[in-house]
Coordinates of C-alpha atoms in Angstrom, one line a residue:
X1 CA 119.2 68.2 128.0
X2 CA 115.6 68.9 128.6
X3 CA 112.8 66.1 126.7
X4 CA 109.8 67.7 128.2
X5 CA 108.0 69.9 127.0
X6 CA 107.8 73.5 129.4
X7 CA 104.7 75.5 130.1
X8 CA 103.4 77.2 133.2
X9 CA 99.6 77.6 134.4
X10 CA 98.6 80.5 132.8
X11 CA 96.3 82.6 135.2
X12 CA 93.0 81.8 133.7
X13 CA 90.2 80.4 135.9
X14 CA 89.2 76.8 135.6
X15 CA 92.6 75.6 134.1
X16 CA 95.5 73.4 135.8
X17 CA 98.6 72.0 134.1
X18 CA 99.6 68.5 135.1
X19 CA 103.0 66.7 133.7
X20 CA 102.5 63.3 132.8
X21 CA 103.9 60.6 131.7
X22 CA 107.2 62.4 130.6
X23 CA 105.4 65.6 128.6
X24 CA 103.7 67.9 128.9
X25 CA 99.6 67.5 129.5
X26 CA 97.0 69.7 130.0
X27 CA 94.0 69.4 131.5
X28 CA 91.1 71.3 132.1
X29 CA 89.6 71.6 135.9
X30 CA 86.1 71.6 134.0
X31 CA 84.8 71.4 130.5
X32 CA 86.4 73.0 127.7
X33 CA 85.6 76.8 127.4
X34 CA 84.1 77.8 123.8
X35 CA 83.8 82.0 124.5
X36 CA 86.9 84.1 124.5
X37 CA 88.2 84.8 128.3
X38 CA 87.4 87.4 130.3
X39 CA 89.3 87.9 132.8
X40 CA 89.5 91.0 135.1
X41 CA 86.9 92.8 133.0
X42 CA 89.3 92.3 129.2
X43 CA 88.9 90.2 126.5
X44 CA 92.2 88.0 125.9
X45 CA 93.2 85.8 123.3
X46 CA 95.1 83.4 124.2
X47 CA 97.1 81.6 121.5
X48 CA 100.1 79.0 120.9
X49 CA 103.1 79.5 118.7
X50 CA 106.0 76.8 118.5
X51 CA 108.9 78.4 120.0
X52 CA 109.3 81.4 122.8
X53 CA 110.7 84.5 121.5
X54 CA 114.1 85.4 121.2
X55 CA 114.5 89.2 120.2
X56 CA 112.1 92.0 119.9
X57 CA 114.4 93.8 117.0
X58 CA 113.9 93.3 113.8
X59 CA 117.6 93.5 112.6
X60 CA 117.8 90.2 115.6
X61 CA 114.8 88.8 114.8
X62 CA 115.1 84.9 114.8
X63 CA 112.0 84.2 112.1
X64 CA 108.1 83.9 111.9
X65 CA 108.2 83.5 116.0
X66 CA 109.8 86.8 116.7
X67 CA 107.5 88.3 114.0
X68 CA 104.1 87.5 115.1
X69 CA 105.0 89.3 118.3
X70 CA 106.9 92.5 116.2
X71 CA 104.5 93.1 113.5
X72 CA 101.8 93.3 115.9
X73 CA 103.7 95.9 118.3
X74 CA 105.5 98.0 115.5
X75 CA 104.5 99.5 112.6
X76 CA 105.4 99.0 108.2
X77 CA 105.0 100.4 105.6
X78 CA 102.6 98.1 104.6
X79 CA 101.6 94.7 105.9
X80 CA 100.7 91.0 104.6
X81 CA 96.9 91.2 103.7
X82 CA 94.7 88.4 105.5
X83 CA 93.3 85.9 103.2
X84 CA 93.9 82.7 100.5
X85 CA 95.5 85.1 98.1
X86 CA 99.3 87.3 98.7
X87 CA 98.3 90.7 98.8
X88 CA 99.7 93.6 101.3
X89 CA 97.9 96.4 102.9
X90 CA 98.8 99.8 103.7
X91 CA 100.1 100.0 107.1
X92 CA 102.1 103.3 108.2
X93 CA 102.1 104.3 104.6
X94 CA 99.3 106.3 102.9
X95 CA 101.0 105.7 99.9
X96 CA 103.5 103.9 98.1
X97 CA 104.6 103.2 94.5
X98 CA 107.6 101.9 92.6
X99 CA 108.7 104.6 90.1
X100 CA 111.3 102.5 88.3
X101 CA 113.2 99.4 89.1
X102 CA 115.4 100.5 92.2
X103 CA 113.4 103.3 93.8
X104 CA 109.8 103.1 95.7
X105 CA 109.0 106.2 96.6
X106 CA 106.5 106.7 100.4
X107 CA 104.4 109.0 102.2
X108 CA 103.3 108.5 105.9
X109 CA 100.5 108.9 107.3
X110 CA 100.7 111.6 109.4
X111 CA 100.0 111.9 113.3
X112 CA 101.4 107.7 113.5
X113 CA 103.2 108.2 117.7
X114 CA 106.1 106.3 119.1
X115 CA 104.9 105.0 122.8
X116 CA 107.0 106.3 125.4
X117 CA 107.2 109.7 124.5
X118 CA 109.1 108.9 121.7
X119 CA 107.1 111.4 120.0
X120 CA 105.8 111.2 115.6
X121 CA 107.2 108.6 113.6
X122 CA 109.3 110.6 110.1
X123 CA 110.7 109.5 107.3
X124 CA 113.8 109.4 109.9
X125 CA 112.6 107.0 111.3
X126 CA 111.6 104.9 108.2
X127 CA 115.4 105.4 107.1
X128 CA 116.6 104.7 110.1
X129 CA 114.9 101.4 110.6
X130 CA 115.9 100.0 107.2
X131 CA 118.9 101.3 106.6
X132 CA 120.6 100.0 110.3
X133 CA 119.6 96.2 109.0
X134 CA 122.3 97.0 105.8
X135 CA 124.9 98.5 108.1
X136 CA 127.5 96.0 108.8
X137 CA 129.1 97.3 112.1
X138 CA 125.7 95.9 113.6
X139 CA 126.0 92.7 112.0
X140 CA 122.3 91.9 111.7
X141 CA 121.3 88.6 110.6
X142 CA 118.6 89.4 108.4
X143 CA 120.8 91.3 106.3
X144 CA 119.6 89.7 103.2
X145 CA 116.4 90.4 103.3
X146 CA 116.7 94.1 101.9
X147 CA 118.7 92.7 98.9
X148 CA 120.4 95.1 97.0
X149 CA 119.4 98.4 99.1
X150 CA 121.3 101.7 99.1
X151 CA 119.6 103.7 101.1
X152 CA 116.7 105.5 102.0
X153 CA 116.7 109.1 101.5
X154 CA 114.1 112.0 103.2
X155 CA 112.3 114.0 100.6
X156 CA 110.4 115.4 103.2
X157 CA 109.3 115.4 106.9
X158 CA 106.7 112.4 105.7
X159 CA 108.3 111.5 102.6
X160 CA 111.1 109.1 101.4
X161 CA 112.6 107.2 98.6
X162 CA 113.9 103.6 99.2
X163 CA 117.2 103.4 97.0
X164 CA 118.3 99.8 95.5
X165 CA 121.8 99.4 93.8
X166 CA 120.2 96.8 91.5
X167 CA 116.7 96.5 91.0
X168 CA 114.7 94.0 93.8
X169 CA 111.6 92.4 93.1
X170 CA 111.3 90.6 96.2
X171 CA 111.2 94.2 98.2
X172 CA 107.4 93.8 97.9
X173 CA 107.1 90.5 99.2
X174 CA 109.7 89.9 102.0
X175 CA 111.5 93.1 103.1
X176 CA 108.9 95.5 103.1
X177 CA 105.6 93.6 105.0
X178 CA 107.8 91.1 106.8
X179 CA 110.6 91.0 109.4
X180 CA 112.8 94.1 108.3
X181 CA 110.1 96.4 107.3
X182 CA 109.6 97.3 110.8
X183 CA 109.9 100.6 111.4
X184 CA 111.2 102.0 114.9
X185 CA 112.1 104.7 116.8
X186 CA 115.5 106.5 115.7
X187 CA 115.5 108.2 118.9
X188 CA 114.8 105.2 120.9
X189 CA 117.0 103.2 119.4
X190 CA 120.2 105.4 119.7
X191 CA 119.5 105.6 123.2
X192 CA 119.1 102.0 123.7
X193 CA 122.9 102.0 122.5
X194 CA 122.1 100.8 118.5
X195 CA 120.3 97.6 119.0
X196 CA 117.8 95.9 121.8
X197 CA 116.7 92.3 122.9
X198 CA 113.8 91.2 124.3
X199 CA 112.8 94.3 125.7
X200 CA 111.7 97.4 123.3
X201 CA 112.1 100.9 124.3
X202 CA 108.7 102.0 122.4
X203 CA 106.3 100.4 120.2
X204 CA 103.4 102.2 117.6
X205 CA 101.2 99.2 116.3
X206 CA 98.0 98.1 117.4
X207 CA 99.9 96.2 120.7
X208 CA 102.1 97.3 123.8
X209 CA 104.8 94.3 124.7
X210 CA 103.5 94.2 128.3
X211 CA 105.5 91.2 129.9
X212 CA 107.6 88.1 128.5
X213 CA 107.8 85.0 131.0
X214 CA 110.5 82.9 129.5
X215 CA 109.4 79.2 128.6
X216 CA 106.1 80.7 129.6
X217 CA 103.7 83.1 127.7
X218 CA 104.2 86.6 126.1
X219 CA 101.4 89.6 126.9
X220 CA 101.0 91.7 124.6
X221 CA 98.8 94.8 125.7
X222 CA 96.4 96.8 123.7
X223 CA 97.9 100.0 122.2
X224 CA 95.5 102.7 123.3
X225 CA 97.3 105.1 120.9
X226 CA 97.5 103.0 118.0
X227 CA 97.0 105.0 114.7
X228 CA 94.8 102.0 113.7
X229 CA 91.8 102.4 115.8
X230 CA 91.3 99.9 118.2
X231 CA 93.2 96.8 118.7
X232 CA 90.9 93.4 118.2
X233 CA 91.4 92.3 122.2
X234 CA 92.7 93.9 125.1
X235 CA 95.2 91.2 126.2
X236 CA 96.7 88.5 123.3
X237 CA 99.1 85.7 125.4
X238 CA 101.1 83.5 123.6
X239 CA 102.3 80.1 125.0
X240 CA 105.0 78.6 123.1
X241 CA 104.4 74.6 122.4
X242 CA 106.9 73.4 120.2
X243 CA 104.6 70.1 119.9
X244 CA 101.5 70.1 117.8
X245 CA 99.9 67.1 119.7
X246 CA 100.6 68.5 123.0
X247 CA 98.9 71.9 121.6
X248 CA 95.4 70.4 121.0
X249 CA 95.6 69.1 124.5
X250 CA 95.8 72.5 125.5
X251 CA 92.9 73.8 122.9
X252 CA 90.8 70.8 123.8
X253 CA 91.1 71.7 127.6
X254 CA 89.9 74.9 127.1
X255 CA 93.6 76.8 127.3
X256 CA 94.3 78.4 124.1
X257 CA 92.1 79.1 121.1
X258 CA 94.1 79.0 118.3
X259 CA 96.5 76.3 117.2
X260 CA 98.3 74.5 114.3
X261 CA 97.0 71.0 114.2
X262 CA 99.3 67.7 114.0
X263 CA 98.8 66.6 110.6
X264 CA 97.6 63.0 111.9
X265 CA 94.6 64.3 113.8
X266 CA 92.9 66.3 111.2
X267 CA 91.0 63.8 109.8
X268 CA 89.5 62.9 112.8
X269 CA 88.9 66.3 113.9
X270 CA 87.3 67.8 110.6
X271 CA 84.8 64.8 110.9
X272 CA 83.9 65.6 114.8
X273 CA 85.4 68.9 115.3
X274 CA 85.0 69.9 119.7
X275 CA 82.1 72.4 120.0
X276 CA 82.2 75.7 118.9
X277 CA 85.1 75.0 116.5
X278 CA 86.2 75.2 113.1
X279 CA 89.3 73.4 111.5
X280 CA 90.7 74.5 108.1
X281 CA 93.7 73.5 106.0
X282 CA 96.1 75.8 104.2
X283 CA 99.3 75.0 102.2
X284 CA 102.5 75.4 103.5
X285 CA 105.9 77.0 102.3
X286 CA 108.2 75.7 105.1
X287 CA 110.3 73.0 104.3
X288 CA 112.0 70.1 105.9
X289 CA 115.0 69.2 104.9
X290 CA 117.9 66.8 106.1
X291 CA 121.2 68.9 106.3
X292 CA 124.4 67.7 106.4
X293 CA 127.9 69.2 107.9
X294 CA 130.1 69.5 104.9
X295 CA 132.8 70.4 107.4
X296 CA 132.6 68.1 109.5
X297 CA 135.6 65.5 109.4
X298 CA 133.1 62.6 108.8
X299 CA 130.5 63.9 106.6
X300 CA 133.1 66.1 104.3
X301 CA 133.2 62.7 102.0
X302 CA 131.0 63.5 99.5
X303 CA 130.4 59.5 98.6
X304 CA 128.9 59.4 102.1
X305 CA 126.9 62.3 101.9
X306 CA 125.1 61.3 98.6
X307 CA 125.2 57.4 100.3
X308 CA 122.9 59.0 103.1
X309 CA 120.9 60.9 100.6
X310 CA 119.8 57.3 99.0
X311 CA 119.2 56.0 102.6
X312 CA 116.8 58.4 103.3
X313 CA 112.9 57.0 102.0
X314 CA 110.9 60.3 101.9
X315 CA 107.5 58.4 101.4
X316 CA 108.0 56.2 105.1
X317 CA 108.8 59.3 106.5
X318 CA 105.8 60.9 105.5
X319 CA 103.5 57.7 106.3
X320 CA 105.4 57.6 109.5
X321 CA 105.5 61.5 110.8
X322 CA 103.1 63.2 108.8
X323 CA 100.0 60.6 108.4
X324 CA 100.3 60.5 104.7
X325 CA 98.8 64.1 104.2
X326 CA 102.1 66.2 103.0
X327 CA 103.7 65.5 99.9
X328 CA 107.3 64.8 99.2
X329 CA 109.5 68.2 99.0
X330 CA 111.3 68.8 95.8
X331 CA 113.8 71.0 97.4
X332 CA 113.6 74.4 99.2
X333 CA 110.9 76.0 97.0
X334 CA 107.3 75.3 97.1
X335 CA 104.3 74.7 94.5
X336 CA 103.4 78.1 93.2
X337 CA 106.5 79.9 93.6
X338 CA 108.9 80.9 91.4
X339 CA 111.4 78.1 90.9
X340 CA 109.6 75.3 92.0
X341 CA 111.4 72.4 90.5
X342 CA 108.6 69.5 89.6
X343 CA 110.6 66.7 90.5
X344 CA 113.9 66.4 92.7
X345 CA 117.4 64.8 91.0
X346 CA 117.4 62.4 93.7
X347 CA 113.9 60.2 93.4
X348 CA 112.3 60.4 96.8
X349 CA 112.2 56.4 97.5
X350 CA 115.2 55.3 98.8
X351 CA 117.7 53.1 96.7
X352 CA 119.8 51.0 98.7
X353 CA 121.6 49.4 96.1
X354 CA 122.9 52.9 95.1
X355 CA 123.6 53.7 99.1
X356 CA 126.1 50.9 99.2
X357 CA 127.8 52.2 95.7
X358 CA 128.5 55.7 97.3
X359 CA 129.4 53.9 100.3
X360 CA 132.0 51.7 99.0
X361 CA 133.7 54.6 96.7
X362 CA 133.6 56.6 100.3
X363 CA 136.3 53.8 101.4
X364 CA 133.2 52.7 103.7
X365 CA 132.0 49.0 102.5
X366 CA 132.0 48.0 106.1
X367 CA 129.5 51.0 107.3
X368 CA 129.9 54.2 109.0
X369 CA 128.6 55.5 112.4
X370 CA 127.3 58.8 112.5
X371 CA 124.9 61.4 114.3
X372 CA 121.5 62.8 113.8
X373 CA 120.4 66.3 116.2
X374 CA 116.8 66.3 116.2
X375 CA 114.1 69.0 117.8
X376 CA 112.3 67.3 120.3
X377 CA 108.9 66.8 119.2
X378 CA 106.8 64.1 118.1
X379 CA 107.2 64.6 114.4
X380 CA 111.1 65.0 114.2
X381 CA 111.5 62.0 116.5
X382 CA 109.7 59.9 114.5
X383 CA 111.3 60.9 111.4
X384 CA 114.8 60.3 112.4
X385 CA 113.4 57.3 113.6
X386 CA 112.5 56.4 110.4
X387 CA 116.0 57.9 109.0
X388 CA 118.1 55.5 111.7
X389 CA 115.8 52.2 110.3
X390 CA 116.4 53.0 106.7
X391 CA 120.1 54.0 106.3
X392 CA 120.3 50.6 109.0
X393 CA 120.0 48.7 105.9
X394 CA 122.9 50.1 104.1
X395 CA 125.0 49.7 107.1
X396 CA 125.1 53.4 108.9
X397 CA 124.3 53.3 111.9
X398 CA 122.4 57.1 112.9
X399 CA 122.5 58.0 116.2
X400 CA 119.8 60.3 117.4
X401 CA 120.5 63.7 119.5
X402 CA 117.2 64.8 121.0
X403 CA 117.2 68.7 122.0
X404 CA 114.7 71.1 123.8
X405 CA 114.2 74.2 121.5
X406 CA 116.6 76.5 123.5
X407 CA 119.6 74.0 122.6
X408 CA 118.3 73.3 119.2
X409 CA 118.2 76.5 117.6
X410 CA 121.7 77.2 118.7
X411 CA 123.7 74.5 117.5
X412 CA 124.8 76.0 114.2
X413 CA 125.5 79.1 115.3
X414 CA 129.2 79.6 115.2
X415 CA 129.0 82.5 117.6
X416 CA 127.7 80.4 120.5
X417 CA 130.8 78.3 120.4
X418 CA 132.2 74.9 118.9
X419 CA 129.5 72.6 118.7
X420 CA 128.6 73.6 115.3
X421 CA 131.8 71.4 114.3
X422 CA 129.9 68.1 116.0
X423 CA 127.3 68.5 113.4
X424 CA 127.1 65.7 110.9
X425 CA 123.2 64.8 110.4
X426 CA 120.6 67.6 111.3
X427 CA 116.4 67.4 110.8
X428 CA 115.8 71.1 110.2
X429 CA 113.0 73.4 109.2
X430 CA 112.4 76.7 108.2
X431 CA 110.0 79.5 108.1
X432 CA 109.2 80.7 104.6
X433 CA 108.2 83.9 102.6
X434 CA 106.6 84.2 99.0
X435 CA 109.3 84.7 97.0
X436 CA 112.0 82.0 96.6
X437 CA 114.9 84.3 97.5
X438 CA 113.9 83.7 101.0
X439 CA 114.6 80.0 101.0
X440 CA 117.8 80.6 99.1
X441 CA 119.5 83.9 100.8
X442 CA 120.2 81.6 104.3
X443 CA 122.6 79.2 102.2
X444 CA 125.4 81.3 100.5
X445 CA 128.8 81.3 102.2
X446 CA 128.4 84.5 104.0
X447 CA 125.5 82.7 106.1
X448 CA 127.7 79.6 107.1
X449 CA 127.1 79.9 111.0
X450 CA 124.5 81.3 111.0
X451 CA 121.7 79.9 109.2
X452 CA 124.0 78.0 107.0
X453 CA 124.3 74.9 109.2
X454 CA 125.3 72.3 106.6
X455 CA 128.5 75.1 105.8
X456 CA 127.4 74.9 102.3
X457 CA 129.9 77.2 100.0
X458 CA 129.9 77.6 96.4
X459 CA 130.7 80.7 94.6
X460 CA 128.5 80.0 91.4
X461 CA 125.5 79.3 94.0
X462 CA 126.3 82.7 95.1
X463 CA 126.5 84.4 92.1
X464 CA 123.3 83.0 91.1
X465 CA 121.5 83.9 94.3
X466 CA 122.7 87.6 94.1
X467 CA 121.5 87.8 90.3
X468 CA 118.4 86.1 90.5
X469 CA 116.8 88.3 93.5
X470 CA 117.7 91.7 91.0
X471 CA 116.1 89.8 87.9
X472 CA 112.9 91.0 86.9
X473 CA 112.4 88.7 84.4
X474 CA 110.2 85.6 86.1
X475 CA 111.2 82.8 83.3
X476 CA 115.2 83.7 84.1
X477 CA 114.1 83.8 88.1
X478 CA 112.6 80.6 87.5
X479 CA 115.8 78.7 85.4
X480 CA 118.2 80.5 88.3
X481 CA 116.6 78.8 91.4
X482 CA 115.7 75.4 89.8
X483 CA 119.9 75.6 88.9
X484 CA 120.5 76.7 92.8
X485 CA 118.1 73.9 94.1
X486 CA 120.1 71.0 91.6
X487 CA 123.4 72.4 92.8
X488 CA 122.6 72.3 96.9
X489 CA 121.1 68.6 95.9
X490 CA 124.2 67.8 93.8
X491 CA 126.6 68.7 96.9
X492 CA 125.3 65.7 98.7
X493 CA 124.3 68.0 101.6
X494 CA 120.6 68.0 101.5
X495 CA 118.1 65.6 101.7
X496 CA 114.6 67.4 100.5
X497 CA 112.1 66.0 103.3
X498 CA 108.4 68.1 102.3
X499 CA 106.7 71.2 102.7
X500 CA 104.0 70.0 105.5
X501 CA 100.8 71.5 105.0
X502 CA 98.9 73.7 107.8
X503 CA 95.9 72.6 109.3
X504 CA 94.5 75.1 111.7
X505 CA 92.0 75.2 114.5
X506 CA 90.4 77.8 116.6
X507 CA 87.1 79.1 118.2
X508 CA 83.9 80.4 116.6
X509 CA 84.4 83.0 119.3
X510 CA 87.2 84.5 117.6
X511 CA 87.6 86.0 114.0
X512 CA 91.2 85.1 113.0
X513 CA 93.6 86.3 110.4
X514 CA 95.7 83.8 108.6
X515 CA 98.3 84.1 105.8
X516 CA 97.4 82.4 102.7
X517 CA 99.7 79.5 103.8
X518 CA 98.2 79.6 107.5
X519 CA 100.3 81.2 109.7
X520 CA 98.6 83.9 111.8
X521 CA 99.0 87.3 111.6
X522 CA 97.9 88.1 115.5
X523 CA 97.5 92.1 115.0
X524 CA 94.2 91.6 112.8
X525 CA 92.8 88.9 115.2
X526 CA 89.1 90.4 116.3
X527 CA 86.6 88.6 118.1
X528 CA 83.5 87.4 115.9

């Protein structure tokens, strides 16, 4: 197992990497740069995400990581507009409506080309692309995210009609301008043998994939043919650094010129920001949770579970990990969305009078010895830290599983073999969408090994998520995923943690493009 965090020297001038003192450090052979990078006569952007890419198709897509890289190579139908405020914009599409509650009818634009000769993107291809995510011989795991879709059907060359079974609101904020409303190559595709991995056969947004260095960086390669116009920078390379602190090393060294912040450092860098710089804050929709195995032969006692649950103090955590600047979590779904509960049924201050109670009806007055598997960065470590000292008092002893990101994101995945069984504790966290059937959808039965690490199964949870993403009325929606959100906390297998926040810095060099909860979206990057 691997506790250092991995980078290369990227091939910019005046930069060298130096390990230190166990992690990863980065250090500038000069002053920090404040002008975007030429190098070789292009203009790069050089920017850091928190994992490395795992798949470069959209039905394999492993979250937000995966779909900075895809939504800036491949085209949709229309796109996440940048700014404080949801919105989309058209993309491939010159026009789209919805013309009652299960169909949206489409035109392309036309003259939109595939790279590689792969020739004009159709209305074939549009079906294509949505309709293989559905199909369940491929087994995608993003399956949810079209809902209740039928199929697509050609009207015309250009022209299509996306077909629901029931009606699906959430079409307009998840499926369509986020991970599976990527459209690709039919041709491609089929002769890539149905699916691909981190390679892509042909791409038609504003970026080529040029090269992916695993551990490393990703180059992405302006599109010369993009339908767009022209691309914001010739070059964009993106260094995954799973650890926020060791990311402002690299900005402050001149290396990268856009990062998420650490939550602990924005105070100080908001009131003496390094030259040329500006920091800004958005709120967050991911949430951190505690999971835990209801399989597993330990943690299937309910009495412990909820006996953990009361162990866990949500406000020392956030003192602890996150500096006091994030809020308590009231489950999956965040302030503003649909479903937000106000308060959780489990207060957020740890009770370890009540701990003990559950204990002792769990046939475990004496204690109990379990495990915790933990991310290996700064902010998870110190919050199972926290995690191990509090449930200490009520006699559990937590040990702590430190993994490199690899190993991490693997663990509950049934598919990769047996370890998912060893799970009893995890810290997790998870990408989010605006619309709250994209916190719920990864929790249902069908997604235990999967995304469904905890192994979670209840049939009236999955009733309720099926019927509250074809509900168009937002009161029901709302009453449906506040019930969802007491039921998961109810189970014993969830601990809500917080939503974070998402403080951002990067260079007056560059004019970036942000979702309204902070998370870039790379192909409307330009320089200033």
């Amino acid at each position: 197992m691997k506790s250092k965090h991995q980078m290369v020297a990227s091939d910019l001038k005046r930069r060298r990497f130096l390990k230190t003192s166990g992690v990863l450090s980065m250090v500038a052979a000069t002053g920090g740069v404040s002008e975007i990078i030429y190098a070789q006569n292009k203009k790069i952007l050089n920017i850091r995400t928190y994992a490395d890419m795992r798949s470069l198709d959209p039905a394999f897509s492993q979250g937000i990581v995966d779909e900075e890289i895809q939504s800036s190579i491949y085209s949709k139908l229309i796109q996440y507009k940048p700014g404080r405020k949801w919105g989309y914009d058209l993309d491939a599409a010159e026009s789209i409506e919805q013309v009652d509650d299960t169909h949206i009818k489409f035109k392309l634009k036309p003259g939109i080309m595939f790279t590689g000769g792969y020739g004009e993107m159709t209305a074939e291809d549009v079906k294509y692309s949505y309709q293989r995510i559905i199909d369940e011989s491929l087994e995608s795991t993003n399956t949810p995210d079209w809902g209740s879709l039928k199929e697509v059907t050609v009207d015309s060359k250009y022209q299509g009609t996306i077909v629901f079974n029931e009606p699906y609101p959430p079409a307009w904020n998840i499926a369509l301008p986020y991970i599976v409303g990527n459209i690709v190559s039919k041709k491609a595709w089929e002769e890539a043998g149905g699916k691909v991995d981190t390679t892509t056969p042909c791409t038609s947004g504003p970026y080529l994939h040029q090269e992916w260095q695993p551990k490393q960086k990703t180059i992405l390669a302006r599109n010369p043919d993009w339908h767009g116009g022209q691309a914001g920078f010739d070059e964009i390379h993106i260094f995954p650094i799973d650890d926020e602190n060791t990311a402002q090393i690299a900005y402050e060294s001149g290396d990268i010129d856009c990062t998420r912040l650490s939550l602990g450092s924005v105070g100080n860098l908001k009131a003496s920001p390094p030259e040329n710089s500006t920091v800004e804050e958005y709120p967050s929709l991911y949430y951190v949770w505690v999971g835990m195995n209801v399989e597993n032969e330990i943690m299937a006692n309910e009495n412990l579970r909820k006996a953990v649950q009361h162990c866990i103090d949500v406000p020392s955590i956030l003192q602890a990990s996150y500096f006091g600047a994030a809020e308590p979590s009231t489950g999956i779904i965040a302030p503003g969305l649909i479903g937000y509960r106000p308060e959780s049924l489990v207060p957020p201050e740890m009770n370890i009078a009540k701990a003990q109670e559950y204990l002792e009806a769990a046939g475990m007055s004496g204690g109990a010895n379990i495990t915790l598997d933990v991310l290996n960065k700064a902010t998870n470590v110190t919050t199972a830290q926290v995690i191990q000292a509090t449930c200490a008092q009520a006699g559990i002893n937590v040990e702590i599983n430190l993994h490199e990101s690899g190993a991490f994101w693997s663990l509950g995945d049934s598919s990769a073999g047996e370890r998912y069984k060893d799970i009893q504790l995890i810290l997790n966290r998870f990408s989010m969408a605006p619309d709250p059937s994209y916190a719920t959808a990864w929790f249902i039965t069908s997604q235990k090994g999967i995304w469904n690490w905890e192994r979670y199964s209840d049939q009236e949870f999955d009733r309720l998520e099926a019927a509250a993403k074809m509900t168009s009325d937002n009161a029901q929606r709302d009453e449906m995923y506040r019930k969802m959100q007491d039921m998961m906390e109810q189970s014993g297998a969830y601990r809500f943690i917080t939503h974070e926040a998402t403080p951002v810095i990067y260079r007056n060099s560059i004019k970036p493009a942000f979702r309204p909860d902070g998370l870039p979206l790379l192909r409307s990057f330009t320089s200033a």
